[in-house]
GROMACS .gro file of N, CA and C in nm:
model
  186
    1MET      N    1   3.241  -9.302  -3.312
    1MET     CA    2   3.189  -9.362  -3.189
    1MET      C    3   3.296  -9.451  -3.126
    2GLU      N    4   3.307  -9.442  -2.995
    2GLU     CA    5   3.408  -9.519  -2.924
    2GLU      C    6   3.367  -9.665  -2.912
    3THR      N    7   3.465  -9.751  -2.915
    3THR     CA    8   3.436  -9.892  -2.893
    3THR      C    9   3.411  -9.914  -2.745
    4LEU      N   10   3.346 -10.023  -2.715
    4LEU     CA   11   3.316 -10.056  -2.576
    4LEU      C   12   3.443 -10.071  -2.494
    5GLU      N   13   3.543 -10.139  -2.547
    5GLU     CA   14   3.667 -10.158  -2.473
    5GLU      C   15   3.739 -10.027  -2.445
    6LYS      N   16   3.739  -9.938  -2.542
    6LYS     CA   17   3.805  -9.808  -2.523
    6LYS      C   18   3.732  -9.728  -2.415
    7LEU      N   19   3.600  -9.727  -2.421
    7LEU     CA   20   3.520  -9.656  -2.322
    7LEU      C   21   3.544  -9.715  -2.183
    8ARG      N   22   3.543  -9.847  -2.173
    8ARG     CA   23   3.566  -9.913  -2.045
    8ARG      C   24   3.704  -9.874  -1.989
    9SER      N   25   3.804  -9.878  -2.073
    9SER     CA   26   3.940  -9.843  -2.031
    9SER      C   27   3.948  -9.698  -1.983
   10GLU      N   28   3.886  -9.608  -2.056
   10GLU     CA   29   3.888  -9.467  -2.016
   10GLU      C   30   3.816  -9.445  -1.884
   11LEU      N   31   3.705  -9.514  -1.864
   11LEU     CA   32   3.633  -9.502  -1.737
   11LEU      C   33   3.717  -9.555  -1.621
   12ILE      N   34   3.782  -9.667  -1.642
   12ILE     CA   35   3.867  -9.724  -1.538
   12ILE      C   36   3.978  -9.626  -1.501
   13ASP      N   37   4.040  -9.567  -1.602
   13ASP     CA   38   4.146  -9.468  -1.576
   13ASP      C   39   4.093  -9.349  -1.497
   14ARG      N   40   3.977  -9.299  -1.537
   14ARG     CA   41   3.920  -9.182  -1.470
   14ARG      C   42   3.878  -9.214  -1.328
   15ILE      N   43   3.818  -9.331  -1.308
   15ILE     CA   44   3.776  -9.370  -1.173
   15ILE      C   45   3.899  -9.389  -1.084
   16GLY      N   46   4.006  -9.443  -1.141
   16GLY     CA   47   4.129  -9.462  -1.065
   16GLY      C   48   4.188  -9.332  -1.013
   17ALA      N   49   4.159  -9.222  -1.080
   17ALA     CA   50   4.213  -9.093  -1.040
   17ALA      C   51   4.124  -9.018  -0.941
   18VAL      N   52   4.003  -9.067  -0.918
   18VAL     CA   53   3.908  -9.000  -0.829
   18VAL      C   54   3.955  -9.012  -0.685
   19LYS      N   55   3.954  -8.902  -0.614
   19LYS     CA   56   3.993  -8.897  -0.472
   19LYS      C   57   3.873  -8.878  -0.380
   20ASN      N   58   3.758  -8.842  -0.437
   20ASN     CA   59   3.638  -8.813  -0.361
   20ASN      C   60   3.566  -8.943  -0.324
   21LYS      N   61   3.568  -8.976  -0.195
   21LYS     CA   62   3.508  -9.101  -0.149
   21LYS      C   63   3.358  -9.105  -0.177
   22GLU      N   64   3.289  -8.994  -0.158
   22GLU     CA   65   3.144  -8.991  -0.181
   22GLU      C   66   3.111  -9.021  -0.327
   23LEU      N   67   3.191  -8.970  -0.419
   23LEU     CA   68   3.170  -8.998  -0.560
   23LEU      C   69   3.192  -9.146  -0.589
   24LEU      N   70   3.297  -9.202  -0.531
   24LEU     CA   71   3.324  -9.344  -0.553
   24LEU      C   72   3.213  -9.432  -0.496
   25VAL      N   73   3.162  -9.395  -0.379
   25VAL     CA   74   3.051  -9.470  -0.320
   25VAL      C   75   2.928  -9.461  -0.410
   26ALA      N   76   2.900  -9.342  -0.462
   26ALA     CA   77   2.786  -9.324  -0.552
   26ALA      C   78   2.803  -9.406  -0.679
   27LEU      N   79   2.923  -9.408  -0.735
   27LEU     CA   80   2.949  -9.490  -0.853
   27LEU      C   81   2.930  -9.638  -0.823
   28ASP      N   82   2.977  -9.680  -0.706
   28ASP     CA   83   2.960  -9.819  -0.666
   28ASP      C   84   2.813  -9.857  -0.656
   29HIS      N   85   2.732  -9.769  -0.597
   29HIS     CA   86   2.589  -9.795  -0.586
   29HIS      C   87   2.524  -9.800  -0.724
   30LEU      N   88   2.561  -9.710  -0.810
   30LEU     CA   89   2.507  -9.707  -0.945
   30LEU      C   90   2.538  -9.836  -1.020
   31ILE      N   91   2.662  -9.877  -1.016
   31ILE     CA   92   2.702  -9.999  -1.086
   31ILE      C   93   2.638 -10.121  -1.023
   32SER      N   94   2.632 -10.125  -0.891
   32SER     CA   95   2.570 -10.239  -0.822
   32SER      C   96   2.423 -10.251  -0.853
   33SER      N   97   2.352 -10.139  -0.859
   33SER     CA   98   2.209 -10.144  -0.888
   33SER      C   99   2.184 -10.190  -1.031
   34TYR      N  100   2.272 -10.153  -1.122
   34TYR     CA  101   2.258 -10.198  -1.260
   34TYR      C  102   2.281 -10.348  -1.268
   35ASP      N  103   2.387 -10.396  -1.205
   35ASP     CA  104   2.419 -10.538  -1.209
   35ASP      C  105   2.308 -10.623  -1.149
   36ALA      N  106   2.248 -10.575  -1.042
   36ALA     CA  107   2.150 -10.655  -0.972
   36ALA      C  108   2.015 -10.660  -1.041
   37GLY      N  109   1.976 -10.553  -1.107
   37GLY     CA  110   1.839 -10.549  -1.154
   37GLY      C  111   1.815 -10.554  -1.302
   38ASP      N  112   1.913 -10.523  -1.382
   38ASP     CA  113   1.885 -10.508  -1.524
   38ASP      C  114   1.928 -10.625  -1.610
   39ARG      N  115   2.000 -10.719  -1.553
   39ARG     CA  116   2.046 -10.831  -1.633
   39ARG      C  117   1.999 -10.961  -1.570
   40PRO      N  118   1.952 -11.053  -1.653
   40PRO     CA  119   1.916 -11.184  -1.597
   40PRO      C  120   2.041 -11.258  -1.552
   41LEU      N  121   2.026 -11.338  -1.449
   41LEU     CA  122   2.138 -11.418  -1.403
   41LEU      C  123   2.161 -11.535  -1.498
   42LYS      N  124   2.285 -11.566  -1.523
   42LYS     CA  125   2.319 -11.682  -1.603
   42LYS      C  126   2.378 -11.786  -1.509
   43LEU      N  127   2.306 -11.895  -1.491
   43LEU     CA  128   2.351 -11.999  -1.401
   43LEU      C  129   2.431 -12.103  -1.476
   44THR      N  130   2.528 -12.159  -1.406
   44THR     CA  131   2.601 -12.272  -1.464
   44THR      C  132   2.511 -12.394  -1.457
   45THR      N  133   2.550 -12.498  -1.528
   45THR     CA  134   2.473 -12.622  -1.524
   45THR      C  135   2.465 -12.675  -1.381
   46GLU      N  136   2.576 -12.667  -1.310
   46GLU     CA  137   2.579 -12.715  -1.172
   46GLU      C  138   2.486 -12.634  -1.082
   47GLN      N  139   2.483 -12.504  -1.100
   47GLN     CA  140   2.394 -12.419  -1.020
   47GLN      C  141   2.249 -12.452  -1.050
   48GLN      N  142   2.216 -12.473  -1.176
   48GLN     CA  143   2.080 -12.507  -1.214
   48GLN      C  144   2.039 -12.642  -1.152
   49GLU      N  145   2.130 -12.739  -1.156
   49GLU     CA  146   2.102 -12.870  -1.097
   49GLU      C  147   2.079 -12.858  -0.947
   50MET      N  148   2.159 -12.776  -0.879
   50MET     CA  149   2.142 -12.758  -0.735
   50MET      C  150   2.007 -12.694  -0.703
   51LEU      N  151   1.966 -12.597  -0.783
   51LEU     CA  152   1.835 -12.535  -0.762
   51LEU      C  153   1.723 -12.635  -0.783
   52GLU      N  154   1.735 -12.717  -0.885
   52GLU     CA  155   1.632 -12.818  -0.911
   52GLU      C  156   1.626 -12.920  -0.797
   53MET      N  157   1.741 -12.960  -0.745
   53MET     CA  158   1.743 -13.053  -0.632
   53MET      C  159   1.681 -12.988  -0.508
   54SER      N  160   1.708 -12.861  -0.487
   54SER     CA  161   1.650 -12.789  -0.373
   54SER      C  162   1.499 -12.780  -0.385
   55GLU      N  163   1.451 -12.750  -0.504
   55GLU     CA  164   1.306 -12.743  -0.526
   55GLU      C  165   1.242 -12.879  -0.501
   56SER      N  166   1.308 -12.985  -0.544
   56SER     CA  167   1.257 -13.120  -0.521
   56SER      C  168   1.253 -13.150  -0.371
   57ASP      N  169   1.358 -13.112  -0.299
   57ASP     CA  170   1.361 -13.132  -0.154
   57ASP      C  171   1.245 -13.059  -0.087
   58ILE      N  172   1.220 -12.937  -0.128
   58ILE     CA  173   1.112 -12.858  -0.069
   58ILE      C  174   0.977 -12.924  -0.097
   59LYS      N  175   0.955 -12.967  -0.220
   59LYS     CA  176   0.829 -13.032  -0.257
   59LYS      C  177   0.807 -13.160  -0.179
   60ASN      N  178   0.915 -13.232  -0.150
   60ASN     CA  179   0.905 -13.361  -0.081
   60ASN      C  180   0.926 -13.350   0.070
   61GLY      N  181   0.930 -13.229   0.122
   61GLY     CA  182   0.940 -13.207   0.266
   61GLY      C  183   1.072 -13.248   0.327
   62ARG      N  184   1.178 -13.243   0.250
   62ARG     CA  185   1.310 -13.281   0.304
   62ARG      C  186   1.387 -13.160   0.347
   0.00000   0.00000   0.00000
């Protein structure tokens, strides 16, 4: 079984050789849809604090 890094490297090499724009667009959509929907977002501490401050502002009518 291939390691994740080896697989990633091989995919990058193969994608780099693709000349078909439609295929590249389809791959982009596939990867984008995976990134957007299948993984939870990991927020930094600062991002979490900003969200909490925003929620407080909304609750207090600011």
